[in-house]
Each structure stands twice: as C-alpha cells, then as structure tokens.
Short mmCIF file of C-alpha atoms in Angstrom, two decimals:
data_model
loop_
_atom_site.label_atom_id
_atom_site.label_comp_id
_atom_site.label_asym_id
_atom_site.label_seq_id
_atom_site.Cartn_x
_atom_site.Cartn_y
_atom_site.Cartn_z
CA MET A 1 0.00 0.00 0.00
CA SER A 2 1.53 3.33 -1.07
CA ARG A 3 1.97 5.87 1.71
CA PRO A 4 0.14 9.19 1.19
CA GLY A 5 1.80 12.56 0.72
CA PHE A 6 3.42 13.99 3.79
CA VAL A 7 4.28 17.42 5.19
CA LEU A 8 7.34 17.42 7.43
CA ASP A 9 7.89 20.12 10.04
CA VAL A 10 11.64 20.68 10.22
CA ASP A 11 13.09 20.26 13.72
CA GLU A 12 16.51 19.54 15.27
CA ARG A 13 16.34 15.90 14.18
CA THR A 14 15.66 16.63 10.50
CA PRO A 15 18.63 15.69 8.29
CA PRO A 16 19.82 17.87 5.42
CA LEU A 17 17.39 17.61 2.50
CA VAL A 18 18.02 17.05 -1.20
CA VAL A 19 17.49 20.07 -3.45
CA HIS A 20 17.82 19.76 -7.24
CA GLN A 21 19.64 22.45 -9.20
CA GLY A 22 19.90 21.84 -12.93
CA GLU A 23 22.34 19.04 -13.72
CA GLY A 24 23.09 18.46 -10.07
CA PHE A 25 21.72 18.35 -6.56
CA ARG A 26 22.82 19.19 -3.04
CA LEU A 27 21.90 18.67 0.60
CA GLU A 28 20.51 21.73 2.35
CA ARG A 29 19.54 22.39 5.95
CA LEU A 30 16.30 24.33 6.16
CA PRO A 31 15.41 26.67 9.01
CA LEU A 32 13.59 25.15 11.98
CA GLY A 33 9.84 25.23 11.53
CA SER A 34 9.96 25.03 7.73
CA LYS A 35 7.38 22.79 6.06
CA VAL A 36 8.60 20.19 3.56
CA ILE A 37 5.99 18.88 1.11
CA TYR A 38 6.62 15.28 0.00
CA PRO A 39 4.59 13.43 -2.65
CA PRO A 40 2.94 10.08 -1.93
CA ASP A 41 5.12 7.04 -2.40
CA SER A 42 5.04 5.54 -5.87
CA LEU A 43 1.92 3.59 -6.67
CA PRO A 44 2.50 0.07 -7.96
CA GLY A 45 2.70 -0.10 -11.73
CA ILE A 46 0.38 -2.32 -13.76
CA ARG A 47 2.02 -5.73 -14.10
CA ASP A 48 0.78 -6.55 -17.60
CA VAL A 49 0.69 -3.24 -19.45
CA ASP A 50 -0.13 -4.82 -22.81
CA ALA A 51 -3.15 -6.58 -21.34
CA ALA A 52 -4.31 -3.29 -19.79
CA ILE A 53 -3.96 -1.51 -23.15
CA ARG A 54 -5.91 -4.18 -24.97
CA ASN A 55 -8.63 -4.15 -22.33
CA ALA A 56 -8.92 -0.35 -22.60
CA LEU A 57 -9.24 -0.49 -26.40
CA LEU A 58 -11.86 -3.24 -26.26
CA HIS A 59 -13.83 -1.74 -23.35
CA PRO A 60 -13.65 2.04 -23.83
CA HIS A 61 -15.68 4.69 -22.04
CA GLY A 62 -18.58 6.29 -23.90
CA THR A 63 -18.02 4.75 -27.32
CA GLU A 64 -17.76 1.47 -29.21
CA PRO A 65 -14.66 -0.73 -28.91
CA LEU A 66 -11.88 0.48 -31.16
CA PRO A 67 -12.14 -2.47 -33.63
CA GLU A 68 -15.78 -1.52 -34.28
CA LEU A 69 -14.67 2.01 -35.28
CA LEU A 70 -12.19 0.67 -37.84
CA ARG A 71 -13.06 -0.35 -41.39
CA ALA A 72 -11.38 -0.87 -44.73
CA GLY A 73 -11.08 2.27 -46.84
CA MET A 74 -11.13 4.70 -43.92
CA ARG A 75 -8.55 7.39 -43.14
CA LEU A 76 -7.00 6.71 -39.74
CA THR A 77 -4.64 9.20 -38.10
CA ILE A 78 -2.77 8.19 -34.96
CA VAL A 79 -1.53 11.21 -33.02
CA PHE A 80 0.80 11.00 -30.03
CA ASP A 81 2.27 13.38 -27.47
CA ASP A 82 5.73 14.61 -28.41
CA LEU A 83 8.83 13.95 -26.32
CA SER A 84 8.24 16.96 -24.06
CA LEU A 85 6.42 14.39 -21.89
CA PRO A 86 7.15 12.70 -19.63
CA LEU A 87 9.88 14.57 -17.77
CA PRO A 88 12.36 12.96 -17.52
CA GLN A 89 11.99 10.56 -20.44
CA MET A 90 10.78 7.05 -19.65
CA GLN A 91 12.66 3.83 -20.12
CA THR A 92 11.86 1.93 -23.29
CA PRO A 93 9.57 0.53 -24.46
CA ASP A 94 7.68 3.79 -24.22
CA VAL A 95 4.02 3.28 -23.36
CA ARG A 96 3.14 5.24 -26.53
CA GLN A 97 4.94 2.58 -28.56
CA ARG A 98 2.96 -0.19 -26.90
CA ILE A 99 -0.38 1.54 -27.52
CA ILE A 100 0.43 2.44 -31.14
CA GLU A 101 1.42 -1.17 -31.88
CA HIS A 102 -1.90 -2.43 -30.51
CA VAL A 103 -3.87 0.14 -32.52
CA LEU A 104 -2.00 -0.74 -35.70
CA GLU A 105 -2.59 -4.46 -35.19
CA MET A 106 -6.33 -3.85 -34.80
CA ALA A 107 -6.35 -1.57 -37.86
CA ALA A 108 -4.52 -4.17 -39.96
CA ALA A 109 -7.00 -6.85 -38.90
CA LYS A 110 -9.81 -4.61 -40.19
CA GLY A 111 -8.09 -3.91 -43.51
CA VAL A 112 -7.26 -0.26 -42.80
CA ASP A 113 -4.37 0.75 -45.03
CA ASP A 114 -4.58 4.57 -45.05
CA VAL A 115 -2.76 5.28 -41.79
CA GLU A 116 -0.71 8.33 -40.79
CA LEU A 117 1.19 8.88 -37.53
CA ILE A 118 1.75 12.45 -36.32
CA ALA A 119 3.76 13.76 -33.37
CA ALA A 120 1.70 16.52 -31.73
CA ASN A 121 4.52 18.99 -31.24
CA ALA A 122 2.53 22.22 -31.86
CA LEU A 123 5.14 25.04 -31.79
CA HIS A 124 7.78 22.94 -30.04
CA ARG A 125 10.80 21.94 -32.05
CA ARG A 126 10.45 18.93 -34.31
CA MET A 127 11.43 15.55 -32.94
CA THR A 128 14.53 14.11 -34.60
CA PRO A 129 14.31 10.75 -36.40
CA ALA A 130 16.14 9.15 -33.46
CA GLU A 131 13.61 10.63 -31.02
CA LEU A 132 10.69 9.43 -33.12
CA ARG A 133 12.23 5.96 -33.26
CA ARG A 134 12.70 5.89 -29.50
CA THR A 135 9.07 6.91 -28.93
CA VAL A 136 7.25 4.63 -31.39
CA GLY A 137 9.75 1.76 -31.47
CA ASP A 138 11.83 0.20 -34.26
CA ARG A 139 9.02 -1.79 -35.88
CA VAL A 140 6.64 1.15 -36.30
CA PHE A 141 9.46 3.52 -37.28
CA ARG A 142 10.72 1.25 -40.06
CA ALA A 143 7.21 0.71 -41.41
CA PHE A 144 6.05 4.35 -41.48
CA PHE A 145 8.99 6.81 -41.45
CA PRO A 146 9.38 9.20 -43.22
CA GLU A 147 6.32 9.27 -45.50
CA HIS A 148 3.68 8.31 -42.96
CA LEU A 149 5.32 9.18 -39.62
CA LYS A 150 5.85 12.91 -39.27
CA ASN A 151 5.97 15.87 -36.94
CA HIS A 152 3.03 18.24 -37.04
CA ASP A 153 3.99 21.38 -38.98
CA ALA A 154 2.11 24.41 -37.65
CA GLU A 155 3.39 26.54 -40.53
CA ASP A 156 2.45 24.25 -43.42
CA ARG A 157 -0.43 26.36 -44.70
CA ASP A 158 -1.52 23.70 -47.21
CA ASN A 159 -1.87 21.13 -44.44
CA LEU A 160 -3.88 23.22 -41.96
CA LEU A 161 -7.65 23.40 -41.81
CA HIS A 162 -9.54 26.31 -40.27
CA MET A 163 -12.63 24.75 -38.69
CA GLY A 164 -14.27 27.99 -37.62
CA LYS A 165 -14.50 30.03 -34.44
CA THR A 166 -15.78 29.28 -30.97
CA ARG A 167 -18.54 31.35 -29.39
CA HIS A 168 -15.75 33.46 -27.88
CA GLY A 169 -14.28 34.22 -31.30
CA GLU A 170 -11.32 31.82 -30.95
CA ASP A 171 -9.97 30.47 -34.25
CA VAL A 172 -9.75 26.69 -34.39
CA GLU A 173 -7.13 25.62 -36.93
CA ILE A 174 -5.49 22.21 -36.78
CA ASN A 175 -3.59 19.71 -38.89
CA ARG A 176 -5.58 19.08 -42.10
CA ARG A 177 -4.78 15.37 -42.35
CA ALA A 178 -6.11 14.82 -38.82
CA ALA A 179 -9.13 17.07 -39.32
CA GLU A 180 -10.17 15.28 -42.52
CA SER A 181 -9.69 11.78 -41.11
CA ASP A 182 -12.52 9.38 -40.38
CA LEU A 183 -10.97 8.79 -36.97
CA ILE A 184 -8.22 10.33 -34.85
CA VAL A 185 -6.70 8.04 -32.25
CA TYR A 186 -4.86 10.23 -29.74
CA VAL A 187 -2.20 8.57 -27.56
CA ASN A 188 -1.44 10.56 -24.43
CA ILE A 189 0.73 10.53 -21.33
CA THR A 190 -0.72 12.70 -18.56
CA LEU A 191 2.14 13.49 -16.20
CA THR A 192 0.43 16.38 -14.43
CA ALA A 193 -3.14 17.63 -14.21
CA MET A 194 -2.45 20.40 -16.76
CA SER A 195 -1.98 17.86 -19.58
CA GLY A 196 -4.25 15.61 -21.57
CA GLY A 197 -7.98 16.03 -21.97
CA ALA A 198 -9.16 18.81 -24.25
CA LYS A 199 -5.59 20.08 -24.55
CA SER A 200 -4.37 17.14 -26.61
CA VAL A 201 -5.79 17.82 -30.08
CA SER A 202 -6.63 21.53 -29.67
CA VAL A 203 -3.03 22.36 -28.74
CA GLY A 204 -0.82 19.57 -30.07
CA LEU A 205 -2.13 19.82 -33.65
CA ALA A 206 -2.80 23.57 -33.70
CA SER A 207 -1.30 26.55 -35.50
CA TYR A 208 -0.25 29.90 -34.08
CA ARG A 209 -3.59 31.25 -35.27
CA SER A 210 -5.29 29.00 -32.69
CA LEU A 211 -2.68 28.92 -29.95
CA ARG A 212 -2.59 32.69 -29.54
CA HIS A 213 -6.08 32.59 -28.01
CA HIS A 214 -4.99 30.74 -24.87
CA HIS A 215 -1.21 31.16 -24.80
CA ASN A 216 -1.45 34.84 -23.93
CA VAL A 217 -0.94 36.99 -20.86
CA HIS A 218 -4.61 37.65 -20.10
CA THR A 219 -5.61 33.97 -20.22
CA LEU A 220 -2.64 32.74 -18.23
CA ARG A 221 -3.08 35.41 -15.56
CA HIS A 222 -6.71 34.30 -15.21
CA SER A 223 -5.79 30.68 -14.67
CA ASN A 224 -5.81 30.03 -10.93
CA SER A 225 -3.45 27.11 -11.45
CA PHE A 226 -2.56 25.28 -14.65
CA ASN A 227 -3.11 22.10 -12.60
CA ASP A 228 -6.62 23.15 -11.58
CA PRO A 229 -8.53 22.83 -14.90
CA PRO A 230 -11.98 23.90 -13.57
CA ASN A 231 -10.47 27.24 -12.52
CA SER A 232 -8.11 27.68 -15.47
CA ALA A 233 -9.08 30.10 -18.22
CA MET A 234 -6.53 28.31 -20.38
CA HIS A 235 -8.37 25.00 -20.01
CA HIS A 236 -11.74 26.68 -20.59
CA SER A 237 -10.42 27.80 -23.99
CA TYR A 238 -9.20 24.27 -24.74
CA GLU A 239 -12.68 22.94 -23.97
CA ARG A 240 -14.38 25.42 -26.29
CA MET A 241 -12.01 24.51 -29.10
CA LYS A 242 -12.47 20.80 -28.47
CA GLY A 243 -16.23 21.26 -28.80
CA LEU A 244 -15.79 22.64 -32.31
CA ILE A 245 -13.27 19.94 -33.28
CA ASP A 246 -15.67 17.22 -32.11
CA GLU A 247 -18.28 18.55 -34.57
CA HIS A 248 -15.91 17.80 -37.46
CA VAL A 249 -14.01 14.64 -36.58
CA LYS A 250 -14.34 11.69 -34.20
CA VAL A 251 -11.53 11.43 -31.64
CA PHE A 252 -10.79 8.21 -29.77
CA THR A 253 -8.58 9.12 -26.81
CA ILE A 254 -6.16 6.82 -24.99
CA GLU A 255 -4.72 8.37 -21.83
CA THR A 256 -2.09 6.89 -19.55
CA THR A 257 -0.74 7.84 -16.15
CA LEU A 258 2.60 7.07 -14.53
CA ASN A 259 3.85 6.55 -11.00
CA ASN A 260 6.59 8.52 -9.27
CA ASP A 261 9.54 6.22 -10.04
CA THR A 262 11.50 9.16 -11.42
CA PHE A 263 15.09 7.96 -10.93
CA PRO A 264 16.80 4.69 -11.94
CA SER A 265 18.17 2.32 -9.31
CA SER A 266 21.65 3.86 -9.55
CA MET A 267 20.12 7.04 -8.09
CA GLY A 268 17.34 5.38 -6.14
CA PHE A 269 18.11 7.43 -3.04
CA LEU A 270 16.49 10.39 -4.81
CA ASN A 271 13.16 8.54 -4.72
CA LYS A 272 13.32 8.23 -0.91
CA ARG A 273 12.71 10.53 2.03
CA GLU A 274 16.09 11.51 3.47
CA TRP A 275 15.59 10.23 7.02
CA GLU A 276 14.94 6.78 5.50
CA TRP A 277 18.30 6.60 3.74
CA ASN A 278 20.40 3.63 4.79
CA VAL A 279 24.19 3.54 4.81
CA ARG A 280 24.25 2.43 1.18
CA ASP A 281 22.01 5.35 0.14
CA GLN A 282 24.26 7.82 1.94
CA ALA A 283 27.37 6.39 0.29
CA THR A 284 25.69 6.39 -3.13
CA TYR A 285 24.68 10.02 -2.71
CA LEU A 286 28.25 11.05 -1.91
CA GLY A 287 29.67 9.02 -4.80
CA VAL A 288 27.17 10.22 -7.40
CA LYS A 289 27.41 13.85 -6.33
CA ARG A 290 31.20 13.81 -6.34
CA ALA A 291 31.39 12.13 -9.74
CA ASN A 292 28.81 14.55 -11.14
CA GLU A 293 30.84 17.55 -10.00
CA LEU A 294 34.16 16.22 -11.35
CA MET A 295 32.92 15.30 -14.83
CA PRO A 296 33.55 17.60 -17.77
CA LYS A 297 30.41 19.58 -18.56
CA LYS A 298 29.75 17.78 -21.86
CA THR A 299 30.11 14.36 -20.28
CA ARG A 300 27.81 15.28 -17.42
CA ARG A 301 25.20 16.59 -19.82
CA ARG A 302 25.38 13.45 -21.98
CA ILE A 303 24.86 11.21 -18.94
CA TRP A 304 21.85 13.23 -17.75
CA GLN A 305 20.37 13.20 -21.25
CA ASN A 306 20.70 9.42 -21.39
CA THR A 307 19.10 8.93 -17.99
CA ALA A 308 15.61 7.42 -18.25
CA ALA A 309 13.00 6.99 -15.55
CA PRO A 310 11.71 3.48 -14.70
CA TYR A 311 8.13 4.73 -14.49
CA GLY A 312 5.38 2.24 -13.83
CA VAL A 313 2.12 2.71 -15.74
CA THR A 314 -0.69 3.24 -13.23
CA GLY A 315 -3.63 3.55 -15.58
CA VAL A 316 -4.79 3.17 -19.18
CA HIS A 317 -8.21 4.53 -20.14
CA ALA A 318 -9.69 4.88 -23.62
CA GLY A 319 -12.79 6.27 -25.28
CA LEU A 320 -14.44 9.68 -25.31
CA GLN A 321 -12.18 12.35 -23.86
CA SER A 322 -14.96 13.76 -21.68
CA GLU A 323 -15.32 10.40 -19.93
CA VAL A 324 -11.69 9.34 -20.00
CA HIS A 325 -10.01 12.43 -18.62
CA PRO A 326 -11.75 12.53 -15.21
CA LEU A 327 -10.46 8.99 -14.59
CA THR A 328 -6.99 10.10 -15.66
CA LEU A 329 -7.04 13.03 -13.23
CA GLN A 330 -8.09 10.71 -10.41
CA ASN A 331 -4.94 8.69 -11.03
CA VAL A 332 -2.76 11.80 -11.17
CA HIS A 333 -4.17 13.07 -7.87
CA ARG A 334 -3.84 9.65 -6.27
CA GLN A 335 -0.12 9.67 -7.09
CA GLN A 336 0.78 13.31 -6.48
CA ARG A 337 -1.75 15.03 -4.20
CA THR A 338 -0.52 16.11 -0.76
CA GLU A 339 -2.65 18.11 1.66
CA VAL A 340 -0.92 21.24 2.99
CA ASN A 341 -2.23 23.30 5.89
CA GLY A 342 -2.02 26.96 4.92
CA GLN A 343 0.23 29.14 2.77
CA SER A 344 3.73 30.37 3.60
CA ASP A 345 5.61 33.64 3.19
CA ILE A 346 8.41 31.92 1.27
CA ALA A 347 8.32 28.91 -1.04
CA ILE A 348 11.51 27.07 -2.01
CA TYR A 349 11.78 25.01 -5.20
CA GLY A 350 14.60 22.97 -6.67
CA LEU A 351 14.68 23.11 -10.48
CA PRO A 352 15.97 19.84 -11.94
CA TYR A 353 17.39 18.82 -15.27
CA ILE A 354 14.42 18.37 -17.63
CA CYS A 355 15.02 15.94 -20.50
CA PRO A 356 16.93 15.63 -23.79
CA TYR A 357 13.95 16.98 -25.76
CA ASN A 358 14.68 20.43 -24.35
CA VAL A 359 18.39 19.81 -24.94
CA ASN A 360 20.55 22.41 -23.23
CA SER A 361 17.51 23.83 -21.48
CA VAL A 362 19.83 24.25 -18.49
CA MET A 363 21.69 26.71 -20.72
CA ASN A 364 18.59 28.71 -21.63
CA PRO A 365 17.60 31.32 -19.03
CA ILE A 366 14.08 31.77 -20.46
CA LEU A 367 13.33 28.05 -20.23
CA VAL A 368 14.71 28.01 -16.67
CA MET A 369 12.36 30.86 -15.79
CA SER A 370 9.45 29.01 -17.41
CA LEU A 371 10.29 25.77 -15.61
CA GLY A 372 10.32 27.55 -12.27
CA LEU A 373 7.53 30.11 -12.45
CA GLY A 374 5.33 28.37 -14.98
CA TYR A 375 5.76 24.73 -14.05
CA PHE A 376 6.93 24.30 -10.47
CA PHE A 377 5.14 27.34 -9.05
CA ASN A 378 1.91 25.89 -10.46
CA LEU A 379 2.21 22.50 -8.77
CA TYR A 380 -0.88 23.14 -6.68
CA MET A 381 -4.58 22.47 -7.08
CA ASN A 382 -6.43 25.55 -5.88
CA LYS A 383 -4.18 27.83 -3.85
CA PRO A 384 -0.44 28.59 -4.24
CA ILE A 385 2.01 27.34 -1.62
CA VAL A 386 3.24 30.91 -1.15
CA ARG A 387 0.86 33.69 -0.17
CA GLN A 388 0.09 36.79 -2.26
CA GLY A 389 3.10 39.09 -2.17
CA GLY A 390 5.40 36.33 -0.90
CA VAL A 391 8.79 35.22 -2.18
CA ALA A 392 9.75 32.28 -4.41
CA ILE A 393 13.31 30.96 -4.07
CA PHE A 394 14.51 28.72 -6.90
CA TYR A 395 17.70 26.68 -7.00
CA HIS A 396 19.32 26.78 -10.44
CA PRO A 397 22.67 27.97 -11.84
CA VAL A 398 20.88 30.25 -14.33
CA PRO A 399 23.53 30.82 -17.00
CA ASN A 400 24.10 33.39 -19.69
CA GLU A 401 24.32 30.82 -22.46
CA PHE A 402 22.15 29.49 -25.26
CA HIS A 403 22.21 26.69 -27.78
CA PRO A 404 22.26 28.57 -31.11
CA VAL A 405 20.67 25.80 -33.19
CA HIS A 406 17.65 25.07 -31.03
CA HIS A 407 16.94 28.53 -29.66
CA PRO A 408 17.66 31.31 -32.20
CA SER A 409 14.52 33.27 -31.34
CA TYR A 410 15.34 32.85 -27.64
CA ILE A 411 18.71 34.50 -28.13
CA ASP A 412 17.15 37.50 -29.84
CA PHE A 413 14.39 37.67 -27.23
CA PHE A 414 16.94 37.74 -24.42
CA GLU A 415 19.50 40.02 -26.05
CA GLU A 416 17.12 42.51 -27.68
CA ILE A 417 13.63 42.37 -26.17
CA LEU A 418 14.35 41.94 -22.45
CA THR A 419 16.76 44.87 -22.54
CA GLU A 420 13.73 47.08 -23.19
CA SER A 421 11.22 45.57 -20.77
CA THR A 422 10.22 42.45 -18.86
CA ASP A 423 6.53 43.40 -18.76
CA PRO A 424 4.70 40.53 -20.49
CA VAL A 425 1.82 42.74 -21.64
CA LEU A 426 4.16 45.21 -23.33
CA LEU A 427 6.18 42.40 -24.93
CA GLU A 428 3.03 40.70 -26.18
CA THR A 429 1.59 43.91 -27.62
CA LYS A 430 4.74 45.24 -29.22
CA TYR A 431 6.79 42.25 -30.34
CA GLU A 432 4.87 38.95 -30.38
CA GLU A 433 3.50 39.13 -33.91
CA GLN A 434 6.90 40.19 -35.28
CA PHE A 435 8.56 37.07 -33.87
CA ALA A 436 5.61 34.80 -34.72
CA THR A 437 5.65 35.75 -38.41
CA ASP A 438 9.37 36.24 -38.99
CA PRO A 439 10.29 34.20 -42.14
CA TRP A 440 13.70 33.17 -40.79
CA TYR A 441 12.28 31.79 -37.53
CA ILE A 442 9.57 29.99 -39.49
CA GLN A 443 12.19 28.48 -41.80
CA LEU A 444 14.21 27.21 -38.81
CA TYR A 445 11.10 25.79 -37.14
CA ARG A 446 10.01 23.94 -40.29
CA ASN A 447 13.33 22.66 -41.59
CA SER A 448 15.72 22.61 -38.65
CA TYR A 449 15.12 21.68 -35.01
CA ALA A 450 14.31 25.12 -33.66
CA TYR A 451 11.38 26.21 -31.57
CA HIS A 452 8.83 28.43 -33.30
CA GLY A 453 9.70 32.13 -33.24
CA VAL A 454 6.90 32.94 -30.78
CA HIS A 455 7.93 30.23 -28.31
CA PRO A 456 10.09 32.41 -26.02
CA PHE A 457 7.13 34.78 -25.62
CA TYR A 458 4.88 31.91 -24.58
CA MET A 459 7.44 30.73 -22.05
CA TRP A 460 7.66 34.26 -20.68
CA TYR A 461 3.86 34.48 -20.41
CA TRP A 462 3.90 31.05 -18.71
CA GLY A 463 5.27 32.83 -15.63
CA ALA A 464 2.89 35.82 -15.84
CA HIS A 465 0.45 34.45 -13.25
CA ALA A 466 3.27 33.74 -10.80
CA LEU A 467 4.88 37.15 -11.33
CA GLU A 468 1.56 38.87 -10.63
CA HIS A 469 1.23 36.85 -7.41
CA LEU A 470 4.77 37.07 -6.03
CA GLY A 471 6.54 39.95 -4.33
CA ASP A 472 10.05 38.75 -5.22
CA VAL A 473 11.86 35.96 -7.07
CA ILE A 474 15.36 34.87 -6.07
CA PHE A 475 17.58 32.28 -7.77
CA VAL A 476 20.17 30.56 -5.58
CA GLY A 477 23.31 30.09 -7.67
CA GLY A 478 21.98 32.03 -10.64
CA ASN A 479 24.19 34.20 -12.79
CA ARG A 480 23.67 37.71 -11.41
CA LYS A 481 23.75 39.46 -14.76
CA THR A 482 21.28 37.05 -16.34
CA THR A 483 18.80 37.02 -13.49
CA ALA A 484 18.89 40.81 -13.31
CA ARG A 485 18.14 41.03 -17.05
CA MET A 486 14.99 38.97 -16.41
CA GLY A 487 13.95 41.12 -13.46
CA PHE A 488 14.94 38.66 -10.71
CA ARG A 489 17.57 38.58 -8.00
CA SER A 490 20.42 36.16 -7.41
CA ALA A 491 21.86 34.79 -4.17
CA THR A 492 24.93 32.67 -3.52
CA THR A 493 23.42 30.56 -0.73
CA LEU A 494 20.03 29.84 0.79
CA ALA A 495 21.01 31.89 3.84
CA ASP A 496 21.69 34.86 1.55
CA ALA A 497 18.36 34.36 -0.23
CA LEU A 498 16.44 34.24 3.06
CA GLU A 499 18.16 37.39 4.23
CA MET A 500 17.24 39.14 0.97
CA ALA A 501 13.64 37.95 1.30
CA LYS A 502 13.27 39.82 4.59
CA ASP A 503 12.90 43.02 2.57
CA THR A 504 9.61 41.62 1.26
CA VAL A 505 8.19 39.34 3.97
CA GLY A 506 9.78 40.57 7.18
CA GLY A 507 12.15 39.01 9.68
CA SER A 508 10.27 35.85 10.78
CA PRO A 509 8.78 34.33 7.63
CA SER A 510 7.03 31.00 7.33
CA ILE A 511 8.74 28.72 4.80
CA SER A 512 7.59 25.79 2.65
CA TYR A 513 9.82 23.62 0.49
CA LEU A 514 8.21 21.64 -2.37
CA HIS A 515 10.34 18.51 -2.38
CA ALA A 516 10.22 17.57 -6.06
CA PRO A 517 10.94 15.57 -8.13
CA PRO A 518 9.30 13.10 -7.70
CA LEU A 519 6.29 15.32 -8.33
CA ALA A 520 4.02 16.53 -5.55
CA LEU A 521 0.76 18.39 -6.17
CA ALA A 522 0.04 20.64 -3.20
CA ASP A 523 -3.60 20.76 -2.06
CA VAL A 524 -3.33 23.88 0.10
CA ARG A 525 -6.15 24.29 2.62
#
C-alpha cells in the first residue's frame, strides 16, 4: 500500500534535505519550523501493461470498442504526445509505442491501409528521427517513417484546416490530415493535471492562429493554477475549441498515467525521504554527487540526457475524452496530491534537469524561468504554496548561455527584447507578432530543429500568473547578470536568499519547500 503525501515540520532531528539544481543536486539544511511537502510514495505499476492496453481499447468509455470504429477504406490518423512528456523521459519501451502497436494491429485486422502517424509537437521543435524511433519503437518507425510518420507542422499552410471560431471568437485551426480523417486516435501521457484532456488535439495539432487565443498573458493570468482545470481560463479555452473539433471529426482518446519512479536504481536514493536513507544510500549520494561535479560539462550533460526513468504505468483509459479524462485526473491526484495546511511567506523550489527533448535547457535562461515560475510554481490544485506578495526561491545555476541551433529566437528575445522591458503585456503587444511571423524563424522551425519564433514569448507568459502573485523571485546560484536582465535577484546561498527575502516578507517568515521531483501536487487548505 503506497503511503500518502506527507508534510514534514523541520526540527533539530531533520537531516539535510536534497534540493535539485539543474544538472546536479545538493543537501541543504532548512530553518527550523519550515514545512517540507513530500509526494505520496510511488503507486505500484500495472504488471501486464499490454493486457491493460488491450482491455482499454476493447472496453472504452462512452463509445464502441476500437475495432468496431475501424473499417477498410477509412482514413486513420494516430496522433501521439511529443517527447516533451514525460519529464524525464521514460525507459523503453515507451508506453506510446505499446499503444500504437496495438492500434495498428487492430487496424490491420480490419483492412485499414490509409494510416498516418503524427507527433503533436505544436510550436515545439520537431522531434529528430532518433527521437521518433525511441518513442514509437523500431518496428513502427521502419514501417512508417518518413512518409507516414511525421511531426506536425504548424506553418504548413496547405496542411492546416480552419474549422471555424468558438462562441468566444477563438480560431480553431489544426492539422488538415487529422481534421479530414474518419478517426483520430490520440495517444497521451498525462504526467500532471495540466496535460491531456481537451488540450491534446486543440493544442498539439494547432497553428499559431489557434494557440494565440490561450497562450497569452490575459488567459494565463486568469488561470488560478494550470493544474486546476476547472479554474483555469486556459483550459476553458481548450474545452471550447475541443467542442468545435468534435463537430468535425471523431476522436478516440487513450490516456495513460505514470507513477513517481523518477530515478533509476543507480540514483534510487532520490526517490526516498532523506531520514529513510540507509548507509548504502548515503554512500551512493556522496559518490554520485562527487562524480557529477568532477565530470567535464559535456560528459555530465550526456549522462543526464541518457538517464531514463523506470516509471510504472498506473492507468490506461480509452474512449471519449470527456469520460476518460476525469479517470486520468483521479490517477494523477492519487499519485501526487498532498494536503498542505495553509500558505507560507516563502516557497523554495529545486529546479531539476528536464530531458533531452529540451536539450541544453539548463543553458537557456528563459526556459529556466518558465520551468520555475510556470511549471513548479503551479504544482498546486487551488491555492499557491506561497501567499500573495510572498517570495519564491529557486535553485538553479541560471547561465548566460544558449544553444544557437535550437533557440535562435530565444537568443534574440533575451538580447534585444528583455533589454527594453520584462513586462509581459508590453512584450506581447509590441513584439509577439513580429517574432511569430518572422520568415527566418519559421524556416528554422520547419526545416531545422528550432522552436517556433513565438515560443520564447509563450514561455515568458507562462510565468505571468506567478509574477503577478509574487513579491520577489530569487535564484540561488543564478548568474547575477542574467537574473537581473529577467527582473529577478540572485543569491549565492540559501542563507543569503532568506536574508534578501526579509525586505519583502519581514524578519520571521514561514517557509515551505516543495520537495520535487518526484512530483508533488500541493492541495493547500
């Protein structure tokens, strides 16, 4: 039986606690009285995943079994989440591969021969052939790539279909092949409550013309938490768009959830609570940390990029999205939800290495900001961990570096736009369209492996809700020049950061530390 989430009150007996910081981690002693929010222990994974997938496809929610929806002569489009999920990447075989293989076997048995596979990457960078192969497996890759296994191209005007507008005037424009199919089968991994559901097709297969309606400052500021869909203006927009999409094409959704087995056995101590470490765990920590610090930067990065999580699959549900997604969210909450009594003046977050999909994200200050303020700050259900006007302290060595191939628009955004202002409303009004329609950025997005030109703006807006809520943001270990450019402050140590925070919250602040990863979803009462 998995133990529930737990809030630890730090006292004299509390050992130093692990804090993640990019491609590394450290032990940190927190002030007495601090609250530490731990996720529930990992739920047991399903023993026979293939049997669970087959059962879900044959006994779906709200619709006929998948084989009854398949017929010879139909157009079938299988769409799957890109490699931005899960974080970190999962060990192979990826659950998407397993599901796609089952769907293809059922389609072949029914004589379906017009099949396309599309990675739902929206305005993310394209997945490389190696990444596609890792996600769908060798057999599917060899059979379909490159003609019938592709990335979605949000700038291929000939292969986009404008379906109309929602009652709120939102353009709905998605991939034409998918929109004109007899059936879309969407294969999803829901890592957090912000993913899956109506978001899958309406975002993953959309163009800028559609995405601008919910990836904007106003909508994101009016989303209580991205992980609280009923109170998220962003998710309300997804739902409206999904309603219009459903009028045009049938979507059969397959959603999966994972447990919290984030780290492989070689770093298994990171999956445990520190006071439960045995002598072997303590020795492993010291050895791994020392080796990590002594490695050349490129070697360290390569090892982190090749690290895969041994996630267990905790649920597979298929059918109508409206009936599937509530079951998916139940599984997410069962694995991540931790009750927290009250808000704090200061919240502390460790920002970990993400995954190889966002390669060199640790070298991109804008993505670091988005990871902290947009992702980790929003790991709550209905009320932030930190009170209005409080302080967020993030651990990350925010650098002043970029990867020029993957992030050309990010470099220009940082070097040119942020020198004028950090105000998201001003940036959106004055510069977004210029970056979104720039021919060079579009060329790099379509033919290289670059993010879309508007992507840095969206990542900046991703933190707009947090910035409106917080009184100060401090990065422990961050490059001072870089953090200042983004409007934040930098501290050398936690003690320095807490001293700086006194300017905002006074001399005796309450403190909470979100101990993640593994992921915890704070249910603040």
